[in-house]
């Protein structure tokens, strides 16, 4: 089911006695979510993710704008008539009911032509339970399950009516790290198997990047960028998006463009062309550094961390906005940790330049690729 959001806006009245301005939780959100895809809705806490999801589910009414499921305008439909499945962070299972009864619950309320026989309900419940691999736990109570198992029950309950759209709000936040990883892969597998259009809300960029067909990055109610995870990572539209995606995070420096050179602090790090002289922020992904004895970027070496396949060179630089500069290089490099300084060349495709004024990305071309080629 394709889901279309048209100029979707939600304002909440201010509770602040001094500041009477409304909170614009979702601001003019327009997006066509393609059928059968998994969309990651991503952004820091308070940016409007849950509000967006609750508008799609019908739990909240938009201040303005429209929502379509395929051709159907569902903007004024109550949640129970939209054909959605909802999963929240806290599993919200009925503690006194067994797993089976919890999963059956949404089916027991069906009325009229949708009413099912007991046998049909059981079949559907077991199909959903098998999808999330809990069919052996059907007679237990939620209290007898681990957090991961409880969340699977919640997902089964959301799936049992085979919803048109599956909405998940930070469904993995209460799980420990290992279970989180495992369960997110499960969600991916279930989504692929069922082809249900799914919107997955998280503040965890890695989670969103790893399972989504497309991600939507939000900030303060406004959509910043929509795209395939890798494309957004490789081509962030502004400093906020660049900083929000990637672990370890992007290194950001004070810099400037002057006479066709890009500077980080005093160091001319790239020869570029056709970019006006101006003050900028320079973002360099950790994988964008190459160790080179006479490289143009000079940093004070703090230490080296060896992490399996990679080496992380930790250093400082006066122009850096982050307390440390983190460069990830291959283990084939040897770093002399006795030396006070370390020098790098930069891979141009891993370097982003942002206007200091607007924080928007400024595209640039390298003038003389030569030794700075990737
Ligand atoms: P997220 O899920 O991204 O953390 P939310 O969608 O929950 O963010 O909230 C977005 C903004 O709207 C926040 O500033 C929040 O305080 C505000 N907000 C959310 N729900 C309400 C409400 N019922 N009343 C007033 N303000 C709200
Ligand atoms: Mg939320």
Short mmCIF file of C-alpha atoms and ligand atoms in Angstrom, two decimals:
data_model
loop_
_atom_site.label_atom_id
_atom_site.label_comp_id
_atom_site.label_asym_id
_atom_site.label_seq_id
_atom_site.Cartn_x
_atom_site.Cartn_y
_atom_site.Cartn_z
CA UNK A 1 0.00 0.00 0.00
CA UNK A 2 1.38 3.35 -1.05
CA UNK A 3 1.13 5.99 1.68
CA UNK A 4 1.00 9.63 0.62
CA UNK A 5 1.52 12.52 3.01
CA UNK A 6 0.49 15.89 1.60
CA UNK A 7 1.60 19.03 3.42
CA UNK A 8 1.02 17.25 6.70
CA UNK A 9 1.24 19.66 9.63
CA UNK A 10 0.58 19.23 13.34
CA UNK A 11 0.65 22.08 15.82
CA UNK A 12 0.26 21.69 19.56
CA UNK A 13 -0.79 24.64 21.71
CA UNK A 14 2.05 25.89 23.87
CA UNK A 15 1.91 24.99 27.54
CA UNK A 16 4.59 27.55 28.31
CA UNK A 17 3.06 30.53 30.13
CA UNK A 18 5.64 32.98 28.82
CA UNK A 19 5.83 31.72 25.26
CA UNK A 20 2.42 31.30 23.66
CA UNK A 21 3.67 30.18 20.28
CA UNK A 22 2.39 26.80 19.12
CA UNK A 23 4.79 23.88 18.94
CA UNK A 24 4.97 22.81 15.30
CA UNK A 25 5.68 19.12 15.84
CA UNK A 26 5.35 18.27 12.13
CA UNK A 27 5.83 21.03 9.60
CA UNK A 28 4.53 20.65 6.03
CA UNK A 29 5.60 17.05 5.50
CA UNK A 30 5.09 15.86 1.92
CA UNK A 31 6.22 12.41 0.89
CA UNK A 32 5.05 9.46 -1.20
CA UNK A 33 5.99 6.27 0.58
CA UNK A 34 6.26 3.59 -2.10
CA UNK A 35 4.29 0.36 -1.76
CA UNK A 36 6.03 -2.51 0.01
CA UNK A 37 9.02 -0.55 1.28
CA UNK A 38 10.48 -0.11 4.73
CA UNK A 39 10.97 3.55 5.56
CA UNK A 40 13.13 4.65 8.48
CA UNK A 41 11.94 7.85 10.14
CA UNK A 42 14.99 9.23 11.85
CA UNK A 43 15.96 12.19 13.97
CA UNK A 44 16.82 13.30 17.49
CA UNK A 45 14.35 13.11 20.32
CA UNK A 46 11.54 15.67 19.95
CA UNK A 47 11.92 16.15 16.18
CA UNK A 48 8.38 14.95 15.42
CA UNK A 49 8.79 11.27 14.58
CA UNK A 50 6.10 9.91 16.91
CA UNK A 51 3.73 12.71 15.98
CA UNK A 52 4.16 11.82 12.28
CA UNK A 53 3.49 8.17 13.03
CA UNK A 54 0.44 8.99 15.15
CA UNK A 55 -0.93 11.13 12.32
CA UNK A 56 -0.53 8.22 9.91
CA UNK A 57 -2.17 5.86 12.39
CA UNK A 58 -5.05 8.23 13.06
CA UNK A 59 -4.37 8.53 16.79
CA UNK A 60 -3.80 12.23 16.12
CA UNK A 61 -5.63 14.55 13.74
CA UNK A 62 -3.50 16.82 11.57
CA UNK A 63 -3.85 20.59 11.90
CA UNK A 64 -3.67 20.69 8.11
CA UNK A 65 -2.69 18.45 5.25
CA UNK A 66 -3.89 15.08 3.98
CA UNK A 67 -3.01 11.41 4.22
CA UNK A 68 -3.79 8.86 1.51
CA UNK A 69 -3.46 5.09 1.60
CA UNK A 70 -3.33 4.35 -2.12
CA UNK A 71 -6.35 6.17 -3.56
CA UNK A 72 -8.18 6.37 -0.21
CA UNK A 73 -8.15 9.65 1.64
CA UNK A 74 -7.86 8.39 5.23
CA UNK A 75 -7.33 11.80 6.85
CA UNK A 76 -10.66 11.66 8.70
CA UNK A 77 -10.85 7.90 9.26
CA UNK A 78 -10.47 6.64 12.84
CA UNK A 79 -7.48 4.35 13.48
CA UNK A 80 -9.54 1.14 13.56
CA UNK A 81 -10.74 1.73 10.01
CA UNK A 82 -7.36 2.46 8.48
CA UNK A 83 -6.00 -1.08 8.36
CA UNK A 84 -2.85 -0.38 10.31
CA UNK A 85 -0.71 -2.39 12.70
CA UNK A 86 0.98 -0.49 15.50
CA UNK A 87 3.94 -1.43 17.68
CA UNK A 88 5.29 0.84 20.40
CA UNK A 89 8.47 0.92 22.42
CA UNK A 90 6.81 -0.58 25.50
CA UNK A 91 5.21 -3.76 24.29
CA UNK A 92 1.85 -2.99 25.92
CA UNK A 93 0.73 -6.61 26.08
CA UNK A 94 -2.17 -7.64 28.31
CA UNK A 95 -0.35 -9.22 31.26
CA UNK A 96 -3.24 -11.47 32.33
CA UNK A 97 -3.71 -12.93 28.84
CA UNK A 98 -1.57 -15.64 27.26
CA UNK A 99 0.51 -14.96 24.18
CA UNK A 100 -2.17 -16.64 22.07
CA UNK A 101 -4.95 -14.53 23.59
CA UNK A 102 -2.90 -11.38 23.11
CA UNK A 103 -2.41 -12.13 19.43
CA UNK A 104 -6.05 -13.13 18.97
CA UNK A 105 -7.28 -9.95 20.61
CA UNK A 106 -7.49 -7.68 17.51
CA UNK A 107 -9.41 -10.39 15.64
CA UNK A 108 -12.07 -10.80 18.33
CA UNK A 109 -13.33 -7.26 17.82
CA UNK A 110 -14.10 -7.73 14.15
CA UNK A 111 -17.75 -7.19 13.32
CA UNK A 112 -20.20 -7.85 10.50
CA UNK A 113 -18.74 -9.24 7.30
CA UNK A 114 -15.23 -9.22 8.78
CA UNK A 115 -16.19 -11.50 11.67
CA UNK A 116 -14.13 -14.70 11.74
CA UNK A 117 -14.81 -18.20 13.01
CA UNK A 118 -12.77 -19.46 15.93
CA UNK A 119 -10.81 -21.75 13.60
CA UNK A 120 -10.00 -18.90 11.19
CA UNK A 121 -8.83 -16.73 14.07
CA UNK A 122 -6.54 -19.45 15.38
CA UNK A 123 -5.06 -20.02 11.95
CA UNK A 124 -4.30 -16.33 11.56
CA UNK A 125 -2.82 -16.12 15.06
CA UNK A 126 -0.52 -19.07 14.40
CA UNK A 127 0.54 -17.67 11.02
CA UNK A 128 1.51 -14.38 12.68
CA UNK A 129 3.24 -16.22 15.54
CA UNK A 130 5.25 -18.34 13.13
CA UNK A 131 6.35 -15.22 11.24
CA UNK A 132 7.99 -13.87 14.37
CA UNK A 133 8.97 -17.36 15.58
CA UNK A 134 7.08 -17.49 18.84
CA UNK A 135 4.58 -20.21 17.94
CA UNK A 136 6.06 -22.41 20.69
CA UNK A 137 5.34 -19.83 23.38
CA UNK A 138 1.61 -19.46 22.74
CA UNK A 139 0.46 -20.62 26.17
CA UNK A 140 2.78 -18.45 28.24
CA UNK A 141 1.92 -15.15 29.88
CA UNK A 142 3.95 -12.03 28.93
CA UNK A 143 5.63 -12.10 32.36
CA UNK A 144 7.19 -15.42 31.45
CA UNK A 145 8.90 -14.03 28.35
CA UNK A 146 12.11 -12.11 27.75
CA UNK A 147 11.90 -8.53 26.45
CA UNK A 148 12.76 -9.66 22.94
CA UNK A 149 10.05 -12.31 23.00
CA UNK A 150 7.49 -9.83 24.32
CA UNK A 151 8.30 -7.46 21.51
CA UNK A 152 7.82 -10.30 19.00
CA UNK A 153 4.39 -10.94 20.47
CA UNK A 154 3.58 -7.27 20.03
CA UNK A 155 4.71 -7.49 16.41
CA UNK A 156 2.63 -10.64 15.86
CA UNK A 157 -0.38 -8.87 17.31
CA UNK A 158 0.17 -5.96 14.91
CA UNK A 159 0.49 -8.36 11.98
CA UNK A 160 -2.41 -10.67 12.71
CA UNK A 161 -4.95 -8.66 10.69
CA UNK A 162 -2.40 -8.35 7.85
CA UNK A 163 -2.48 -4.57 8.00
CA UNK A 164 -2.11 -2.36 4.95
CA UNK A 165 0.55 -0.39 6.76
CA UNK A 166 2.77 -1.39 9.68
CA UNK A 167 3.86 1.41 12.01
CA UNK A 168 6.68 0.81 14.49
CA UNK A 169 7.66 3.46 17.04
CA UNK A 170 11.13 2.81 18.48
CA UNK A 171 10.23 -0.88 18.83
CA UNK A 172 13.73 -1.96 19.84
CA UNK A 173 14.61 0.69 22.42
CA UNK A 174 13.87 -1.52 25.41
CA UNK A 175 16.02 -4.41 24.22
CA UNK A 176 19.68 -4.97 25.04
CA UNK A 177 22.27 -4.43 22.32
CA UNK A 178 22.48 -7.99 21.03
CA UNK A 179 18.73 -8.52 20.94
CA UNK A 180 18.28 -5.18 19.27
CA UNK A 181 20.51 -6.27 16.43
CA UNK A 182 18.81 -9.62 16.10
CA UNK A 183 15.29 -8.22 16.29
CA UNK A 184 15.95 -5.51 13.73
CA UNK A 185 17.07 -8.18 11.27
CA UNK A 186 13.90 -10.12 12.10
CA UNK A 187 11.79 -7.06 11.36
CA UNK A 188 13.58 -6.70 8.05
CA UNK A 189 12.96 -10.34 7.19
CA UNK A 190 9.27 -10.17 8.19
CA UNK A 191 8.82 -7.00 6.16
CA UNK A 192 10.43 -8.61 3.10
CA UNK A 193 8.25 -11.70 3.47
CA UNK A 194 4.97 -9.87 3.97
CA UNK A 195 5.74 -6.88 1.69
CA UNK A 196 3.70 -4.70 4.06
CA UNK A 197 4.58 -1.02 3.71
CA UNK A 198 6.35 -0.29 6.98
CA UNK A 199 7.36 2.90 8.74
CA UNK A 200 9.98 2.41 11.38
CA UNK A 201 10.71 5.24 13.80
CA UNK A 202 14.05 5.43 15.57
CA UNK A 203 16.53 7.96 16.92
CA UNK A 204 19.31 5.46 16.21
CA UNK A 205 20.89 6.24 12.87
CA UNK A 206 22.66 2.92 12.61
CA UNK A 207 19.41 1.05 13.14
CA UNK A 208 17.63 3.10 10.49
CA UNK A 209 20.52 2.87 8.02
CA UNK A 210 20.81 -0.90 8.36
CA UNK A 211 17.22 -1.94 7.69
CA UNK A 212 15.56 0.82 5.67
CA UNK A 213 14.97 1.01 1.95
CA UNK A 214 14.76 4.76 2.43
CA UNK A 215 15.35 7.06 5.35
CA UNK A 216 13.70 10.34 6.23
CA UNK A 217 15.84 12.58 8.42
CA UNK A 218 13.86 15.08 10.51
CA UNK A 219 14.84 18.04 12.65
CA UNK A 220 12.44 20.18 14.66
CA UNK A 221 9.40 19.05 12.70
CA UNK A 222 10.99 19.65 9.32
CA UNK A 223 12.10 16.97 6.90
CA UNK A 224 15.75 17.56 6.11
CA UNK A 225 16.44 14.84 3.58
CA UNK A 226 14.86 11.72 2.11
CA UNK A 227 16.78 9.03 0.26
CA UNK A 228 18.44 5.66 0.24
CA UNK A 229 20.59 5.34 3.37
CA UNK A 230 23.87 5.18 1.46
CA UNK A 231 22.95 8.13 -0.77
CA UNK A 232 22.10 10.30 2.20
CA UNK A 233 25.33 9.29 3.92
CA UNK A 234 27.37 10.05 0.79
CA UNK A 235 25.52 13.24 -0.08
CA UNK A 236 24.19 14.96 3.03
CA UNK A 237 22.25 18.09 2.18
CA UNK A 238 23.40 20.05 5.24
CA UNK A 239 25.61 19.94 8.31
CA UNK A 240 22.85 18.54 10.51
CA UNK A 241 22.33 15.48 8.30
CA UNK A 242 26.08 14.97 7.90
CA UNK A 243 26.51 15.01 11.67
CA UNK A 244 23.51 12.82 12.37
CA UNK A 245 24.61 9.91 10.14
CA UNK A 246 27.72 7.84 10.71
CA UNK A 247 29.57 6.15 13.55
CA UNK A 248 32.08 7.33 14.51
CA UNK A 249 30.59 10.70 13.60
CA UNK A 250 31.90 13.01 10.91
CA UNK A 251 34.79 15.30 11.94
CA UNK A 252 33.85 18.95 11.59
CA UNK A 253 36.39 21.77 11.28
CA UNK A 254 36.36 25.54 10.94
CA UNK A 255 37.65 26.37 7.53
CA UNK A 256 37.55 28.67 4.57
CA UNK A 257 37.66 28.78 0.82
CA UNK A 258 40.28 31.22 -0.43
CA UNK A 259 41.84 31.57 -3.89
CA UNK A 260 40.59 28.16 -4.97
CA UNK A 261 41.96 26.39 -1.96
CA UNK A 262 40.04 24.73 0.80
CA UNK A 263 41.54 25.37 4.22
CA UNK A 264 41.11 23.58 7.52
CA UNK A 265 42.52 26.11 9.99
CA UNK A 266 45.79 27.20 8.36
CA UNK A 267 46.25 24.03 6.31
CA UNK A 268 45.32 24.09 2.60
CA UNK A 269 43.86 20.61 2.28
CA UNK A 270 42.41 20.54 -1.25
CA UNK A 271 42.73 22.49 -4.48
CA UNK A 272 39.24 23.24 -5.66
CA UNK A 273 37.66 25.33 -8.40
CA UNK A 274 34.74 27.66 -9.00
CA UNK A 275 33.86 28.15 -5.35
CA UNK A 276 33.58 31.67 -3.97
CA UNK A 277 35.86 32.72 -1.13
CA UNK A 278 34.01 32.33 2.17
CA UNK A 279 34.09 30.99 5.70
CA UNK A 280 32.93 27.38 5.85
CA UNK A 281 32.63 24.27 7.95
CA UNK A 282 34.56 21.33 6.57
CA UNK A 283 33.23 17.84 7.35
CA UNK A 284 35.51 14.85 6.90
CA UNK A 285 34.20 11.31 7.35
CA UNK A 286 36.50 9.16 9.53
CA UNK A 287 37.27 6.98 6.50
CA UNK A 288 38.25 10.07 4.47
CA UNK A 289 41.78 10.41 5.86
CA UNK A 290 44.93 8.86 4.41
CA UNK A 291 48.13 8.88 6.45
CA UNK A 292 50.90 10.60 4.53
CA UNK A 293 54.17 11.99 5.86
CA UNK A 294 53.96 15.21 3.86
CA UNK A 295 50.15 15.37 3.85
CA UNK A 296 48.61 18.85 4.11
CA UNK A 297 46.48 18.37 7.25
CA UNK A 298 48.54 18.37 10.42
CA UNK A 299 47.07 17.15 13.72
CA UNK A 300 48.52 16.50 17.19
CA UNK A 301 48.56 12.77 17.79
CA UNK A 302 46.73 11.59 20.92
CA UNK A 303 46.74 7.85 20.39
CA UNK A 304 45.87 4.89 18.26
CA UNK A 305 43.07 2.38 18.83
CA UNK A 306 43.22 -0.95 17.03
CA UNK A 307 39.75 -2.30 16.35
CA UNK A 308 39.99 -5.58 14.45
CA UNK A 309 40.07 -4.69 10.78
CA UNK A 310 40.79 -1.00 11.26
CA UNK A 311 42.97 1.40 13.12
CA UNK A 312 41.48 4.51 14.60
CA UNK A 313 43.95 7.39 14.79
CA UNK A 314 42.87 9.84 17.46
CA UNK A 315 44.30 13.34 17.29
CA UNK A 316 43.44 16.95 17.97
CA UNK A 317 43.37 20.00 15.77
CA UNK A 318 42.79 23.61 16.76
CA UNK A 319 40.20 24.05 14.01
CA UNK A 320 38.20 20.96 14.99
CA UNK A 321 34.74 21.49 16.47
CA UNK A 322 34.85 17.99 17.96
CA UNK A 323 37.17 17.49 20.94
CA UNK A 324 39.11 14.89 18.98
CA UNK A 325 39.66 14.09 15.33
CA UNK A 326 39.01 10.46 14.55
CA UNK A 327 40.49 8.90 11.40
CA UNK A 328 39.84 5.27 10.48
CA UNK A 329 42.62 3.73 8.42
CA UNK A 330 43.48 0.19 7.32
CA UNK A 331 45.68 -2.02 9.49
CA UNK A 332 48.33 -1.99 6.76
CA UNK A 333 49.41 1.43 7.99
CA UNK A 334 51.95 1.69 10.78
CA UNK A 335 51.56 4.68 13.05
CA UNK A 336 54.52 5.78 15.12
CA UNK A 337 52.82 6.70 18.36
CA UNK A 338 55.98 8.39 19.66
CA UNK A 339 55.72 11.26 17.19
CA UNK A 340 53.86 14.33 18.38
CA UNK A 341 52.13 14.99 15.08
CA UNK A 342 50.38 13.10 12.35
CA UNK A 343 49.72 14.23 8.78
CA UNK A 344 46.91 13.31 6.43
CA UNK A 345 45.71 13.81 2.90
CA UNK A 346 41.95 13.82 2.43
CA UNK A 347 39.81 11.80 0.01
CA UNK A 348 37.69 14.45 -1.76
CA UNK A 349 34.56 12.26 -1.92
CA UNK A 350 34.62 12.04 1.88
CA UNK A 351 35.00 15.79 2.37
CA UNK A 352 31.91 18.02 2.61
CA UNK A 353 31.88 21.79 2.70
CA UNK A 354 29.06 23.70 4.40
CA UNK A 355 28.19 27.37 4.43
CA UNK A 356 29.04 28.79 7.81
CA UNK A 357 26.00 31.02 7.54
CA UNK A 358 23.27 28.57 6.48
CA UNK A 359 24.99 25.24 7.20
CA UNK A 360 23.82 24.12 3.75
CA UNK A 361 26.17 21.98 1.72
CA UNK A 362 28.31 23.78 -0.87
CA UNK A 363 29.27 21.51 -3.75
CA UNK A 364 32.86 21.77 -4.91
CA UNK A 365 35.08 20.24 -7.54
CA UNK A 366 38.70 19.36 -7.01
CA UNK A 367 41.00 21.29 -9.33
CA UNK A 368 43.93 18.98 -9.74
CA UNK A 369 43.07 15.47 -8.67
CA UNK A 370 46.57 13.95 -8.97
CA UNK A 371 47.83 12.59 -5.70
CA UNK A 372 44.61 13.30 -3.86
CA UNK A 373 42.69 10.91 -5.99
CA UNK A 374 40.62 8.32 -4.11
P1 LIG B 1 9.91 12.38 18.71
O1 LIG B 1 9.00 11.20 18.61
O2 LIG B 1 10.68 12.65 17.47
O3 LIG B 1 10.80 12.31 19.91
P2 LIG B 1 7.43 13.85 19.15
O4 LIG B 1 6.71 13.67 17.86
O5 LIG B 1 7.01 13.02 20.29
O6 LIG B 1 9.01 13.69 18.91
O7 LIG B 1 7.32 15.39 19.59
C1 LIG B 1 7.58 16.46 18.70
C2 LIG B 1 7.35 17.77 19.42
O8 LIG B 1 5.98 17.94 19.72
C3 LIG B 1 8.08 17.90 20.73
O9 LIG B 1 8.50 19.24 20.87
C4 LIG B 1 7.02 17.55 21.76
O10 LIG B 1 7.29 18.18 22.99
C5 LIG B 1 5.76 18.11 21.12
N1 LIG B 1 4.57 17.32 21.49
C6 LIG B 1 4.34 16.01 21.22
N2 LIG B 1 3.14 15.62 21.66
C7 LIG B 1 2.57 16.72 22.26
C8 LIG B 1 1.31 16.98 22.93
N3 LIG B 1 0.39 16.02 23.05
N4 LIG B 1 1.11 18.22 23.39
C9 LIG B 1 2.03 19.19 23.24
N5 LIG B 1 3.21 19.03 22.63
C10 LIG B 1 3.49 17.82 22.14
MG1 LIG B 2 8.91 9.47 19.84
#
